[in-house]
Amino acid sequence: MDADVIVIGAGIVGAACAQALAQAGRRVLVLDARIGGATGAGMGHLVVMDDNAAELELSRHSVAQWRELAPRMSEDCAYSACGTLWIAANDEEMAEAERKQQRLRAHGIDSRLLDARELANAEPALRKGLAGALEVPGDGILYAPNAARWLLAQATDSVRVEHAKVEAIEDDGALSLADGSHRTAPQIVLANGIQATTLCPELPIRPKKGHLLITDRYPGTVHHQLVELGYVTSAHHSDGDSVAFNVQPRPTGQLLVGSSRQFDTTDPAVEAPMLARMLQRTLDYLPGLANLNAVRSWTGMRAASPDGLPLLGKHPWREKLWLAVGHEGLGVTTAPGSAHLLAALMTDATPDFDATPYAPRGLRETA
Amino acid sequence: MSAHTLLNIDGHLVRVKAGSSVAAALRVAGGMGVARTSVTGQKRAPFCGMGVCQECRVLIDGRRRLACQTVCAEGMRVETTG
Ligand SMILES: Cc1cc2nc3c(=O)[nH]c(=O)nc-3n(C[C@H](O)[C@H](O)[C@H](O)COP(=O)(O)OP(=O)(O)OC[C@H]3O[C@@H](n4cnc5c(N)ncnc54)[C@H](O)[C@@H]3O)c2cc1C
Ligand code: FES
C-alpha cells in the first residue's frame, strides 16, 4: 500500500489521527516503535476540563465523541459512563464548584451540585465533613491501550500498522528507520508523545512524571471518578511537585489511584516519598483505603507544553510534517477532538471548532 | 511448639508443617494450589513466591493478603473465593 499519510506513534493520539484520516479517505501507514508511552500508563479519565476556553472546547467535543463511540467499542476497552464528582472540601471550594457549574452550563454541559448529605449518600466511603461536590454525569473512563488498538482496527483497509522505529526526519520530510530503510508520504504526522523531542528537538515539550497505584478488587467501594476541586490549582502549576486526590473505580472493582506531578525527571522509577505523599492525600478523602491491598504501582510521563494545550497543526518550517503532540494529562480524553481537528486541517476541510488556539507555537530554532 | 499447624482453607481443615507459608498450605489443600480467580474466570496460583506477582491473593482471617508472604498460624481461616 502506498500511503497518503504516515503517522508516527500508535498511542491513543496517533491511533485516533489514523482513524480520522482514514475516515477522510486517506490511506494511512502507522509506524510504532513499541517502546510504549503515556497511553499504557495513564488513568483514562474522559473528563471535560474548563481551565480555559480552548481546553473546554477540545475536551467537550472529545468526550462527546467518546460517548458516541462507546456502544460500538469492544468490551476490553472497558468504557464506563461513571461520571465525575468534583469534590469540594470546604465552602470556598463549594463556591468554586458553583462557578464551575456556570462555566459548564454556558457550554451546554449537564452537571449537578450535591450538598454534603447528598455527597455522603452518593459516595459513603468518602470521609465525613466534606462540603459537597459537582457531578458531571457525561464524563467517563476507558482503558486507553485497548481503545487505541480498537481505533486502529476500525479501518483495516486503509490503515496499516508497521512496528518500526523512526530514527530521524530528514529535511525533505523522508523518514529514516532504525533498520536503515526509509519511508515517505505526502504528509507525516508526529504523534509519538514524550519522544517527540527526540525527532524534533525544537518542540517546547517537557516530561511531567506521574505515579499511579491500583488496588485489588473491592467492587462497589466508589462509584464515580472522584477528583478534588483543589486539583485544578495543584495540577496546573507549571513547576514544582504536587499531588491531588483522584480515584477511579475500574469496572473490575479495582481502585485506580492518582495523581502526582513532577517536572524535570525522566527516571521511570516509583519514588516511595512521592507515592507516600499521594497516598496520604488519598487517605485524607478516602480513609478506608488504608485497609485495602494495593497490587501494583507505576509511573508515566505526560508530554507537557508550556500553556497546557496540545500542539495541533502544520509544523511551521519542516517539510510535510504535522504535529499532534503535547497532550499532557488529558490526551486520552482529547484524542478524538485532536484527531478531528488535525484531519480536517490536513484535508482542507473545515473543523467543527476553531483550530487557532492549538496551532504549533513556542518552537525554538535549533542549530 | 508443635511440629504441625492446623488451619482452615475454604471450610476444610488442613494440616501443614509448622512454619509453612499459606501458599504451601494451598498446595497441600489440593491440586494446583489455586489462590484466586481472575475477572475472566481464570484460576490463578502462586507464581513468584516472593511477594511481587500478586497472584496469590487470598482472604486470611477476613483481610486480603499474599499467601506466599504469610506464615500459617494455628486456627487461621483462609478463603480463596475473595
Ligand atoms: C500518570 C498519568 C495519568 C494520566 N491520566 C490521564 C487521564 O486520566 N485522562 C486523560 O485523558 N489522559 C491522561 N493522561 C495523559 C494521557 O495518557 C496522554 O496524554 C496520552 O496517552 C498521550 O498519548 P500519545 O498517543 O500522544 O502518546 P503515547 O501514548 O506516549 O504514544 C506514543 C507512541 O509513539 C511510539 N514512538 C515513540 N517514539 C517513536 C519513534 N521514534 N518511532 C516510532 N514510534 C515511536 C511509542 O511506542 C508509543 O506507542 C495521563 C498520563 C499519565 C502519565
Ligand atoms: S506468589 Fe507472587 S506474590 Fe505471592
Short mmCIF file of C-alpha atoms in Angstrom, two decimals, chain A residues 122-126 215-224 226 247 249 253-255 286 288-289 292:
data_model
loop_
_atom_site.label_atom_id
_atom_site.label_comp_id
_atom_site.label_asym_id
_atom_site.label_seq_id
_atom_site.Cartn_x
_atom_site.Cartn_y
_atom_site.Cartn_z
CA ALA A 122 -23.54 9.07 46.68
CA GLU A 123 -20.08 8.04 47.97
CA PRO A 124 -20.28 6.69 51.53
CA ALA A 125 -16.57 5.80 51.50
CA LEU A 126 -15.56 9.49 51.49
CA THR A 215 -5.74 -1.91 44.39
CA ASP A 216 -7.09 -5.39 44.45
CA ARG A 217 -10.80 -5.81 43.61
CA TYR A 218 -13.23 -4.19 46.05
CA PRO A 219 -16.40 -3.76 43.96
CA GLY A 220 -18.81 -1.02 44.98
CA THR A 221 -16.38 0.96 47.15
CA VAL A 222 -16.55 4.01 44.89
CA HIS A 223 -18.98 4.78 42.07
CA HIS A 224 -17.73 7.89 40.23
CA LEU A 226 -13.51 11.23 42.24
CA VAL A 247 -9.57 7.91 42.38
CA PRO A 249 -13.47 2.90 40.02
CA GLY A 253 -13.86 -3.38 41.12
CA GLN A 254 -10.27 -2.22 41.48
CA LEU A 255 -9.50 1.35 42.53
CA LEU A 286 -10.90 8.10 51.46
CA GLY A 288 -10.86 3.28 54.21
CA LEU A 289 -8.19 2.93 51.54
CA LEU A 292 -7.26 -2.20 51.11
#
